[in-house]
Structures are given as C-alpha cells and as structure tokens.
C-alpha positions as protocol buffer text, in pm:
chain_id: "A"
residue {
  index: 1
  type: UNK
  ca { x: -749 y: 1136 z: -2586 }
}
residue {
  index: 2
  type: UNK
  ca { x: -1094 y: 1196 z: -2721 }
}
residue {
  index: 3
  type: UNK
  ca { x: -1414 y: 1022 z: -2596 }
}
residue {
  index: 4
  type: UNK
  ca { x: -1620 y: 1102 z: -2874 }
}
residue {
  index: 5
  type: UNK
  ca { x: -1860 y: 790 z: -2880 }
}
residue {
  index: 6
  type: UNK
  ca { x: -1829 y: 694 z: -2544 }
}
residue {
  index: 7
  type: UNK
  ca { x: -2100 y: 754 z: -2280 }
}
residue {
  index: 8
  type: UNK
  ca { x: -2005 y: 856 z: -1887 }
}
residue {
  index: 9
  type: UNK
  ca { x: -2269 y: 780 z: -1622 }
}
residue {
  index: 10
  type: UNK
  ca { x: -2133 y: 1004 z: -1302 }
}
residue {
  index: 11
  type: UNK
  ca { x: -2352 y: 1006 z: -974 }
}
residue {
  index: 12
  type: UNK
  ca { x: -2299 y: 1311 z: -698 }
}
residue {
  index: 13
  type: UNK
  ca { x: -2311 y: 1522 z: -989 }
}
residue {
  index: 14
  type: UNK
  ca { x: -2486 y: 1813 z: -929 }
}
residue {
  index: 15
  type: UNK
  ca { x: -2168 y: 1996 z: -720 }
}
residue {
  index: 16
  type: UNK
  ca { x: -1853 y: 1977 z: -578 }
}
residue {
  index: 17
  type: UNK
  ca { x: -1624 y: 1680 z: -766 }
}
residue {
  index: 18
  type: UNK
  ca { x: -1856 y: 1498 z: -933 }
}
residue {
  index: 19
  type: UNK
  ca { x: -1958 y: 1838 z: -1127 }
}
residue {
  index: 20
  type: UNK
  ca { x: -1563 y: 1887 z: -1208 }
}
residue {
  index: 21
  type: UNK
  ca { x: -1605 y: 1522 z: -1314 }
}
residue {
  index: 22
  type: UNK
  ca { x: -1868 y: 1590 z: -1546 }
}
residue {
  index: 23
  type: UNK
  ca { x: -1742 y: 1887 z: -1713 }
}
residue {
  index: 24
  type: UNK
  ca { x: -1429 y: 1690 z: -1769 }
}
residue {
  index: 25
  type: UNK
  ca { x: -1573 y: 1445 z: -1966 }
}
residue {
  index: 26
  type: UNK
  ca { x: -1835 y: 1669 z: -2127 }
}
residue {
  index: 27
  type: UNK
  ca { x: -1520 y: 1831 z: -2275 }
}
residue {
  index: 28
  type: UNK
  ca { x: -1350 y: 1532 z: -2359 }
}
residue {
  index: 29
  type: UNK
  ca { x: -1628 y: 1439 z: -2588 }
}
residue {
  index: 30
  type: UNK
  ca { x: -1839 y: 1185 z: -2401 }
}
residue {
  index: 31
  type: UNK
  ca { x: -2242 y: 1180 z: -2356 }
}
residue {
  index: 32
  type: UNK
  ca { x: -2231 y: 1238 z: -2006 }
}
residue {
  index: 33
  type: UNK
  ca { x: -2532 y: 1117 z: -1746 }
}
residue {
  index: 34
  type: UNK
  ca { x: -2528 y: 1336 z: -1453 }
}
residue {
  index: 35
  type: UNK
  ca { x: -2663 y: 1129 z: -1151 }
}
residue {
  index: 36
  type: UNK
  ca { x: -2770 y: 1299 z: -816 }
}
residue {
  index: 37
  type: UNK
  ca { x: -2995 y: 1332 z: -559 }
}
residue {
  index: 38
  type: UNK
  ca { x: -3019 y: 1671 z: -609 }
}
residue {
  index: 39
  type: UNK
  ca { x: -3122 y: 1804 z: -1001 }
}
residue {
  index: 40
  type: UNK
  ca { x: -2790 y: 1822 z: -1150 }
}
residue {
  index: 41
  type: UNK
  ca { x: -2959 y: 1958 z: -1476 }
}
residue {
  index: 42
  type: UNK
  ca { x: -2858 y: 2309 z: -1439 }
}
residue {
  index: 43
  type: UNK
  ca { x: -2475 y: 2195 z: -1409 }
}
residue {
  index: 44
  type: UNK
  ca { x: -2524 y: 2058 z: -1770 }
}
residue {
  index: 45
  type: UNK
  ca { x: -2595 y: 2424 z: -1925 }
}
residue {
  index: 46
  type: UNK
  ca { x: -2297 y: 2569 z: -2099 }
}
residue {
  index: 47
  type: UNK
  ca { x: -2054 y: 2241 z: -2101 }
}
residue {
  index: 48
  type: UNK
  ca { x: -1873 y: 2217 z: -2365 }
}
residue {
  index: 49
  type: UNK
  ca { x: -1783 y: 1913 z: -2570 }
}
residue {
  index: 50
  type: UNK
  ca { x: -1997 y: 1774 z: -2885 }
}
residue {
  index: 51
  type: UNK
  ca { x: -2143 y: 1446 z: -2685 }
}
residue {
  index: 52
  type: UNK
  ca { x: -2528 y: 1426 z: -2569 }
}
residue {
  index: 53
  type: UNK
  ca { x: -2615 y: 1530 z: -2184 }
}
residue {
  index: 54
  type: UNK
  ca { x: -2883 y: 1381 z: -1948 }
}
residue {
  index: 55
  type: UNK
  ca { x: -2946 y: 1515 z: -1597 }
}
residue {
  index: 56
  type: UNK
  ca { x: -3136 y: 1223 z: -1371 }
}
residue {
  index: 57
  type: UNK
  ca { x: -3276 y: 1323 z: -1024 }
}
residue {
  index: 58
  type: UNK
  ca { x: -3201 y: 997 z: -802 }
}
residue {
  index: 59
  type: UNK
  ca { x: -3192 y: 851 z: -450 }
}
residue {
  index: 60
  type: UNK
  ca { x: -2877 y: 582 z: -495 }
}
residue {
  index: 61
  type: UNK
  ca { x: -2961 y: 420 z: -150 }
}
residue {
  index: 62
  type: UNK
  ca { x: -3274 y: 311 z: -342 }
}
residue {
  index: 63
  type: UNK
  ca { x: -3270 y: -19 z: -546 }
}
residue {
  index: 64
  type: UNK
  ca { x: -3582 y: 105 z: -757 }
}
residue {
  index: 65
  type: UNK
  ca { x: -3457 y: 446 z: -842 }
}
residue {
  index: 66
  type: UNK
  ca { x: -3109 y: 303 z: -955 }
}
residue {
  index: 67
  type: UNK
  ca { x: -3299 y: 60 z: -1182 }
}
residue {
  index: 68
  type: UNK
  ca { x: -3489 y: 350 z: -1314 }
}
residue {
  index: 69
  type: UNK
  ca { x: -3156 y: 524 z: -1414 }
}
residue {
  index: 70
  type: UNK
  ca { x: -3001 y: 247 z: -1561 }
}
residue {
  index: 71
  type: UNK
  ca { x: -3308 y: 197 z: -1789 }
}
residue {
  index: 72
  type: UNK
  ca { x: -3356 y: 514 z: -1896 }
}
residue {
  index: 73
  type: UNK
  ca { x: -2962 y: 558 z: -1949 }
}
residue {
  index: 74
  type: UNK
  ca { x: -2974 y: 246 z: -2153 }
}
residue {
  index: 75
  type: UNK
  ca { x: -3259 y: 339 z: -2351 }
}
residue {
  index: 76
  type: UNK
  ca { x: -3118 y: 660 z: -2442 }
}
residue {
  index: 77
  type: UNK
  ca { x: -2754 y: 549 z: -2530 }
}
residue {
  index: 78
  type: UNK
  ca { x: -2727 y: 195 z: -2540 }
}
residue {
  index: 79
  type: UNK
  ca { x: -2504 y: 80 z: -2301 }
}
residue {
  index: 80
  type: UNK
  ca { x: -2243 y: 302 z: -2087 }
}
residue {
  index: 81
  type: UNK
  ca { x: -1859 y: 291 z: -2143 }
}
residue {
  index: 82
  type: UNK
  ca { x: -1774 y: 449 z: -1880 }
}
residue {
  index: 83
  type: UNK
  ca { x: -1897 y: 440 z: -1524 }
}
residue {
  index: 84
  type: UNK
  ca { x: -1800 y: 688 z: -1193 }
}
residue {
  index: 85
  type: UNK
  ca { x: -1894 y: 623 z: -862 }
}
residue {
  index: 86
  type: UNK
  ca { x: -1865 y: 924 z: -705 }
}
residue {
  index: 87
  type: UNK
  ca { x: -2172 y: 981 z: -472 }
}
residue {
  index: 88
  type: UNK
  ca { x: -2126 y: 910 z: -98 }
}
residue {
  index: 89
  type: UNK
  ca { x: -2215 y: 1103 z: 242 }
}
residue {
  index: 90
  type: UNK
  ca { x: -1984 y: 1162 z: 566 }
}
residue {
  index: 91
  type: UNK
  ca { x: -2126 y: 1139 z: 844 }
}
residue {
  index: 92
  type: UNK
  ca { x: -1902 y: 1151 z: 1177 }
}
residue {
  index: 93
  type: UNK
  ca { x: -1963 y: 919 z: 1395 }
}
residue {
  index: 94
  type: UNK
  ca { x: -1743 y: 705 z: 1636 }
}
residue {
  index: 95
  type: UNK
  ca { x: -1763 y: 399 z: 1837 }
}
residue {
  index: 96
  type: UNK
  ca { x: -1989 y: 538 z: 2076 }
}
residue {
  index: 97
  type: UNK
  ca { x: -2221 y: 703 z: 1892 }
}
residue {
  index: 98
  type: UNK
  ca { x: -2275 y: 534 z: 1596 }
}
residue {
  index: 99
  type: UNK
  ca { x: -2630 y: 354 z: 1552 }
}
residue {
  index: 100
  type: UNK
  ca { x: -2659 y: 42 z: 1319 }
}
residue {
  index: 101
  type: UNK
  ca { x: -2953 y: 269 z: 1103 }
}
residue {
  index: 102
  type: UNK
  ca { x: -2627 y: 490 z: 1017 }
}
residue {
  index: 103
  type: UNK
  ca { x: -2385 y: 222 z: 960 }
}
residue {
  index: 104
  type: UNK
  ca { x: -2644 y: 42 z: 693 }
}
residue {
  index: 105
  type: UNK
  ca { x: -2705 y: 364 z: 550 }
}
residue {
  index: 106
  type: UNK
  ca { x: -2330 y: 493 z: 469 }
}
residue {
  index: 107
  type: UNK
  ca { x: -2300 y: 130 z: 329 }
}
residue {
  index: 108
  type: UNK
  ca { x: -2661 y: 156 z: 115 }
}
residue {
  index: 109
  type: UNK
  ca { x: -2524 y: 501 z: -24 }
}
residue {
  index: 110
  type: UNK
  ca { x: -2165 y: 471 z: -35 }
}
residue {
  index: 111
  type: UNK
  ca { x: -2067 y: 95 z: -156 }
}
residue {
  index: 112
  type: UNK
  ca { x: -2393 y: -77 z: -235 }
}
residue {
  index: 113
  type: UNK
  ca { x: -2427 y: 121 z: -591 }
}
residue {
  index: 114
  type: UNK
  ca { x: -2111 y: 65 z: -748 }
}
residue {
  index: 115
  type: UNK
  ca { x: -2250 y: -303 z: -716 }
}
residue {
  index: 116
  type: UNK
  ca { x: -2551 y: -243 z: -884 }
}
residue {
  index: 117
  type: UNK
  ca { x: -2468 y: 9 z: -1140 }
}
residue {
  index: 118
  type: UNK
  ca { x: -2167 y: -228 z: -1232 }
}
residue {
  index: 119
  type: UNK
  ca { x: -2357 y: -536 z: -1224 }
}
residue {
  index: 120
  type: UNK
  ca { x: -2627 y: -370 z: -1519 }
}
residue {
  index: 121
  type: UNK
  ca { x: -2332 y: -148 z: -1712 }
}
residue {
  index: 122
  type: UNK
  ca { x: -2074 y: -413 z: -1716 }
}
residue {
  index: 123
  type: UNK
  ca { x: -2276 y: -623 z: -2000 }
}
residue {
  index: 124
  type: UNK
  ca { x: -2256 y: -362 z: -2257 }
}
residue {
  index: 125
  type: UNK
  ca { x: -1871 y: -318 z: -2127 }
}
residue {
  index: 126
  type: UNK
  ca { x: -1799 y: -679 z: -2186 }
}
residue {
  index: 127
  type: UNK
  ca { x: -2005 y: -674 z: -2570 }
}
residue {
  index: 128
  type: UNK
  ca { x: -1799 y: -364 z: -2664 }
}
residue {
  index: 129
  type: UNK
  ca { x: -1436 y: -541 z: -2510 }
}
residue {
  index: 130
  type: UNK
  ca { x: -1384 y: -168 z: -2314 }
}
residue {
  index: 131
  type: UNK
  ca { x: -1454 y: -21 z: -2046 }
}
residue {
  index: 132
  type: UNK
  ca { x: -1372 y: 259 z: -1749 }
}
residue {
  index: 133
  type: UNK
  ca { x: -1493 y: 237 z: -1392 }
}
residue {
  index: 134
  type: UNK
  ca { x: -1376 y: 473 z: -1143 }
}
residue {
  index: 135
  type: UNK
  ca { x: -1455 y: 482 z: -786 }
}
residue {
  index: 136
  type: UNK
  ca { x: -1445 y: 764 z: -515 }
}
residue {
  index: 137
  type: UNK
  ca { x: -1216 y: 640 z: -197 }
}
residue {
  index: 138
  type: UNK
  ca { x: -1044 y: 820 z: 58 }
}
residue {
  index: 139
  type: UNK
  ca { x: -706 y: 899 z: 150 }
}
residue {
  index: 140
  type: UNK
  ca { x: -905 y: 892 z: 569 }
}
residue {
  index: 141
  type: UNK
  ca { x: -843 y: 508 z: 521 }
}
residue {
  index: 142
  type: UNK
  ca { x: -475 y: 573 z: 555 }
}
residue {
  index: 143
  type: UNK
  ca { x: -495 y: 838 z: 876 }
}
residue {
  index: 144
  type: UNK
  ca { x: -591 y: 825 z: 1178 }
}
residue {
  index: 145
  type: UNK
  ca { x: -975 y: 945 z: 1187 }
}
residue {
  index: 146
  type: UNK
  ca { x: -1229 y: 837 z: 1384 }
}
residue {
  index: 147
  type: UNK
  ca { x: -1534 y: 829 z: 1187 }
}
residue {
  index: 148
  type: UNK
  ca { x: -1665 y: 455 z: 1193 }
}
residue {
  index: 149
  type: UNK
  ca { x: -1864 y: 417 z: 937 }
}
residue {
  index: 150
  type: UNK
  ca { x: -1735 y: 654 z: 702 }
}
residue {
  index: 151
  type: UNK
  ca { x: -1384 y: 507 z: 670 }
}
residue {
  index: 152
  type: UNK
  ca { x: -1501 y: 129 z: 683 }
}
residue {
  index: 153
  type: UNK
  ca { x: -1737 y: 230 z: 377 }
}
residue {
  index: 154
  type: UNK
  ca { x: -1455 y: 348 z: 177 }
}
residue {
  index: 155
  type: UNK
  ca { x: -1199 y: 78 z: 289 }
}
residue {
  index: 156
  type: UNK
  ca { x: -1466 y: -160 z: 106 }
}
residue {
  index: 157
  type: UNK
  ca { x: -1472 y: 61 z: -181 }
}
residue {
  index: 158
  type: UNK
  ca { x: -1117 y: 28 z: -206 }
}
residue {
  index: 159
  type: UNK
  ca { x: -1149 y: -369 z: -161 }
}
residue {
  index: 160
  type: UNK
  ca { x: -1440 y: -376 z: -368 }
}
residue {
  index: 161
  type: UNK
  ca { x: -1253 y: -163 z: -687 }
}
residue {
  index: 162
  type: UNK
  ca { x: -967 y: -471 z: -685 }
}
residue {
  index: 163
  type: UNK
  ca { x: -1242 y: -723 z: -677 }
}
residue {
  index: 164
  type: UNK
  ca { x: -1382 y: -626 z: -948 }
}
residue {
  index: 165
  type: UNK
  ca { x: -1044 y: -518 z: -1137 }
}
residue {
  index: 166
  type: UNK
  ca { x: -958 y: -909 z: -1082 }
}
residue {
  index: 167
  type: UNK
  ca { x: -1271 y: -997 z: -1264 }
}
residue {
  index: 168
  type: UNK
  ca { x: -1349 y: -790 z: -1493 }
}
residue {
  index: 169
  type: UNK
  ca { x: -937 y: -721 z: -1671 }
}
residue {
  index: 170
  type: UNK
  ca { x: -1006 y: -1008 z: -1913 }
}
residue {
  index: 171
  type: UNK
  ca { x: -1304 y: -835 z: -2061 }
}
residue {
  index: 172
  type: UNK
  ca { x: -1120 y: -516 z: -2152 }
}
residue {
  index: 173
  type: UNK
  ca { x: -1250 y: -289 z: -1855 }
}
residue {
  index: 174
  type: UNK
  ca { x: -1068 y: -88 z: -1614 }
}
residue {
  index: 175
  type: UNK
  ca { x: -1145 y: -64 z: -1259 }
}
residue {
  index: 176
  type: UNK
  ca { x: -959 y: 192 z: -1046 }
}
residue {
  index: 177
  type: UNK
  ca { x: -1086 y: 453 z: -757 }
}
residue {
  index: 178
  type: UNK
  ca { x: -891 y: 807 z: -668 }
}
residue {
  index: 179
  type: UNK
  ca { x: -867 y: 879 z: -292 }
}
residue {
  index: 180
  type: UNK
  ca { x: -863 y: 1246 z: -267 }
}
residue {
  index: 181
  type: UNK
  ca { x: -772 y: 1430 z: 24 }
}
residue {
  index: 182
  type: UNK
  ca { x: -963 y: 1743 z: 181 }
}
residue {
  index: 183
  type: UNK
  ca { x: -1146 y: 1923 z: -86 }
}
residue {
  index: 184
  type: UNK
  ca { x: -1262 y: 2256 z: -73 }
}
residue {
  index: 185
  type: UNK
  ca { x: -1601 y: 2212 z: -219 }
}
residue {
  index: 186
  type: UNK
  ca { x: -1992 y: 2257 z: -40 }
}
residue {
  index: 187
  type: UNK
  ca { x: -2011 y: 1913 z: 115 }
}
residue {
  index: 188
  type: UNK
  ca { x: -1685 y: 2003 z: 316 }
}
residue {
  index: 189
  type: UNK
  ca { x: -1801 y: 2275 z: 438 }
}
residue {
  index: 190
  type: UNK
  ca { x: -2140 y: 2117 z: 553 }
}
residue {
  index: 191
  type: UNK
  ca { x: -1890 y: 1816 z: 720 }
}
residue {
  index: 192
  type: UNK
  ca { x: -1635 y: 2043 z: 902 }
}
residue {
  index: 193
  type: UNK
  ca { x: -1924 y: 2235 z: 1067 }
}
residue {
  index: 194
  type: UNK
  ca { x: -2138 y: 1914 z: 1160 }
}
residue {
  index: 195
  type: UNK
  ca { x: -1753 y: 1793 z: 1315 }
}
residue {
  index: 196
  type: UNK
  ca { x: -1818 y: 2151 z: 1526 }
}
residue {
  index: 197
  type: UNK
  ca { x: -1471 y: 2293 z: 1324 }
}
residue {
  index: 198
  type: UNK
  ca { x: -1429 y: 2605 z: 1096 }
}
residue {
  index: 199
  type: UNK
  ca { x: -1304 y: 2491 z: 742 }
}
residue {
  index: 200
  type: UNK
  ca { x: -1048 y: 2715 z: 773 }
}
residue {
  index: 201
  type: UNK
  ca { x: -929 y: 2499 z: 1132 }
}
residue {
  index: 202
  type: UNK
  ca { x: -977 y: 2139 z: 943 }
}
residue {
  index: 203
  type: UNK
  ca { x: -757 y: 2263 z: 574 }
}
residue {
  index: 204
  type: UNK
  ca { x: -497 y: 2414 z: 832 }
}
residue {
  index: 205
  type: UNK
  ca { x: -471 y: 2074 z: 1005 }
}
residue {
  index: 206
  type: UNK
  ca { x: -453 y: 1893 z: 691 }
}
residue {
  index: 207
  type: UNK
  ca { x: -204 y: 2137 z: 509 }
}
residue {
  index: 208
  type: UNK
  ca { x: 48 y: 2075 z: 778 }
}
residue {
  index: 209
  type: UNK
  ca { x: 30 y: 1714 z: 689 }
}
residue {
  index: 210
  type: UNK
  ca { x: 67 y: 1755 z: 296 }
}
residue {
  index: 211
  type: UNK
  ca { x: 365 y: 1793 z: 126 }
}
residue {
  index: 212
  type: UNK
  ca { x: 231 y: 2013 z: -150 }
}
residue {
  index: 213
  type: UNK
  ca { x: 102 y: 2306 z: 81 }
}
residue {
  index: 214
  type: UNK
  ca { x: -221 y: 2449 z: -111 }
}
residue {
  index: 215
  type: UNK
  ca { x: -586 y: 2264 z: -80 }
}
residue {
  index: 216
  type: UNK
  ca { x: -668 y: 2040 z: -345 }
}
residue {
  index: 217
  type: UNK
  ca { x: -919 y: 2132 z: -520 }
}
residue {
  index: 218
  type: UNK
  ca { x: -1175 y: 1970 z: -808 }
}
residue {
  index: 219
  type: UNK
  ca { x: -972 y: 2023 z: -1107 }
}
residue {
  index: 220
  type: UNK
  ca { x: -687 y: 1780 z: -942 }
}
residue {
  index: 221
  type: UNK
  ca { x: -929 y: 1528 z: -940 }
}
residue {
  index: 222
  type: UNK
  ca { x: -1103 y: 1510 z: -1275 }
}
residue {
  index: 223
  type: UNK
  ca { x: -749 y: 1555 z: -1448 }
}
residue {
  index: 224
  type: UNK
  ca { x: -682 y: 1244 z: -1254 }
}
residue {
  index: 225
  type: UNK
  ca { x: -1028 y: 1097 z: -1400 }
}
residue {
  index: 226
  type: UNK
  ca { x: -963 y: 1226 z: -1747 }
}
residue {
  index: 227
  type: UNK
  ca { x: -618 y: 1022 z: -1755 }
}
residue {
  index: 228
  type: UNK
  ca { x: -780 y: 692 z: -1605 }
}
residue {
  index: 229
  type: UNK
  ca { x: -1060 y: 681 z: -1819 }
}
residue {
  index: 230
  type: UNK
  ca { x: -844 y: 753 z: -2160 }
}
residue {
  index: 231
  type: UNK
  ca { x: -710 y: 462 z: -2366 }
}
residue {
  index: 232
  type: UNK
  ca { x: -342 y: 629 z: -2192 }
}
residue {
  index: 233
  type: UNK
  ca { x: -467 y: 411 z: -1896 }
}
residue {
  index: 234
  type: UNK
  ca { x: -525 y: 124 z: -2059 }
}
residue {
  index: 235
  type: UNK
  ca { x: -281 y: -81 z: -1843 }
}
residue {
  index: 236
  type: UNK
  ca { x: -375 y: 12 z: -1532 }
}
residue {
  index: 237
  type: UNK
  ca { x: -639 y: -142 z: -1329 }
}
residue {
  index: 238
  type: UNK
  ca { x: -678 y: -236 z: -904 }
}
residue {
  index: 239
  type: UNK
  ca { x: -540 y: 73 z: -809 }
}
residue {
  index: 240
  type: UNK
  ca { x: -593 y: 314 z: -538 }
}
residue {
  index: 241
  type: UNK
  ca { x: -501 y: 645 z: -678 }
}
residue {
  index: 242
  type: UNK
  ca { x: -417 y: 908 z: -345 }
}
residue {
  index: 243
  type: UNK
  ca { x: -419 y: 1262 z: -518 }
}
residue {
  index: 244
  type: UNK
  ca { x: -384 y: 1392 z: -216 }
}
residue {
  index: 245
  type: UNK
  ca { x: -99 y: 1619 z: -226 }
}
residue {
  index: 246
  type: UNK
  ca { x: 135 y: 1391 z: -72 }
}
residue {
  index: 247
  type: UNK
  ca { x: -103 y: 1354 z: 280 }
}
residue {
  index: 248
  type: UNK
  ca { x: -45 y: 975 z: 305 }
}
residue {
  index: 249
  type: UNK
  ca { x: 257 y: 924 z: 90 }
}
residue {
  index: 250
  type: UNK
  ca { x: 181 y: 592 z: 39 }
}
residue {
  index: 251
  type: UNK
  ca { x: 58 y: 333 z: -237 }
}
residue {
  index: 252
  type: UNK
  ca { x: -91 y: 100 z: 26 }
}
C-alpha cells in the first residue's frame, strides 16, 4: 500500500497524533507537509520513507496564514492527494462558563479549516480522480462530557466529514474522520490538569469504561490513518471511525 507519488498535508503536527500521523505516511512513501502552530520541522529529521518533507509554522484560526500554506504547498508539489485535519484545542468549558470569544474560537480552530484547506486541495483531488481526507473527531460526542464547545465542535466535524463525503464520492475522494478516545500524548496532559485532574485519575476513569483495558496510544491511530488513506479504503467514505478501544461501542 505504497504512497509513493502522493503528497500528505497534516496540521497539529509537531507532537502528539498528528506527529504519529506524519511518520506514518513519511514511511509509507508520501511527501508529507507538516502543519502546526508550533515548528514541526524538527519532527521531520530522521523519518523514513523516500517522499519530500516540508515543515510550515501556522496559526489555522487565521484565514491569511492558511492561504499562505496552501500556496506554498502547492507551489512546491502541485496539488495535495491527501489531506488530515488533525489540529484542534480542548478547552473545558460548560454552560456556565463558557464566553462566546471561546465558542468562536474552538469553531475558528477546530472546524473552520477543514473548510478551507478542502475547499483549495479538493481541485487538484478532483483533476487527479483521487483523493484522501481524514478528519480528527471524538469519541466525547458519544459520552456524557460536559465541555460545550469542545464536543459541539467535533459533532460538526463529524457532520461536516459526511457532507463532504456526499459531495465529493463522485470525484474519486474519500472523506472519513477517526474519533479516538483518551490519548496519552502532551496535549492530554496539559487538558487533564487545566480540568484540575491527575492523568493518571482521568485514564483510570476512562479504562474502566473500555473494553480493551490499556490507553490508546498514537500508533492505534495512524495505523487507522494508514488503512483509510490506502487504495484498501477505497470504498469507504462518511464514516466515523471510534478507535477507541471499545469506549462507546457504537457506530452512531
């Protein structure tokens, strides 16, 4: 299932999943983009695969700095084949204390740019007849959480990923997103302590609730990316994809 040819664009690159996602494709062959607010250039050194990488520092919240990307991406490789929306933030916030500054801003980071980096990668997608576009959900749409904005954002990813799926299928493209569970990784750690919890306390309490009892961690992801992006997955589109270790044991 080599990707030799193919460019990836990932954003939240620089750690946690969307690293494990670019490694994954890295090694599958692809030219990889690595997108992030942070410099994701030293996650780049040492990957292995034979394809072309391209670290880009860049606020997704920001209309001009997206633009930016997709020009110089475009430039560089000529269209990309394969796009993951990974980036998003968690805030915590509930009915009470949520402000409408927050709210717009978990939207402007979390949904808005898998509009716009569709909308300019799509073209070259539709010229080439193929295409991959995976987007990051959550298996917190399915529980019982309490953070507002945070699980309405990714409830409209997960609306958003069929829309598109329903429009884009006759053109050859894909579009699917993976709701993971807890992951072990740096931005969980920074969420469980802003919650006022131990990460230890928060993957106890979701543990109890899987049915495969170890944390997930990167690797189950991007395996799960490496299959959807593959001409394996050629059939599949509109789907929610909970690797989640059996937490919400349900397709819905």
């Amino acid at each position: 299932m080599t990707l030799e040819g193919k460019t990836a664009l990932v954003t939240g690159a620089a750690r946690g999943i969307g690293q494990a996602y670019v490694a994954r494709l890295a090694a599958d062959g692809a030219n990889v983009v690595a997108v992030d607010i942070n410099d994701p250039t030293d996650g780049l050194v040492g990957l292995t695969g034979k394809g072309d990488k391209l670290g880009l520092v860049c606020d997704i919240s920001r209309p001009d700095e997206v633009d930016v990307v997709v020009t110089t991406t475009l430039e560089r490789f000529g269209r990309v084949d394969i796009l993951v929306n990974n980036a998003g933030i968690f805030p915590t916030a509930s009915l009470d204390t949520v402000t409408i500054e927050l709210w717009r801003q978990v939207q402007a980071v979390n949904v808005e740019p898998i509009l716009r980096f569709t909308q300019a990668f799509a073209p070259g997608m539709k010229s080439a007849g193929w295409g991959r576009i995976v987007n990051t959900g959550s298996a917190n749409t399915l529980l019982h959480g309490k953070d507002l904005a945070y699980m309405t954002s990714k409830a409209t990813v997960h609306g958003l990923t069929r829309a598109l799926a329903n429009e884009l299928g006759e053109s050859g493209i894909t579009v699917n997103a993976i709701a993971p569970s807890v992951v072990a990784t740096e931005g969980f750690l920074g969420r469980a302590r802003s919650a006022g919890s131990t990460a230890e306390e928060v993957l106890a309490r979701v543990l109890a609730m899987q049915t495969i009892k170890r944390p997930s961690v990167p690797a189950d992801l991007a395996d799960v990316l490496g299959f959807l992006v593959s001409e394996a997955a050629g059939f599949i589109t509109g789907q929610i994809i909970h690797v989640d270790g059996g937490l919400t044991r349900t397709g819905a």
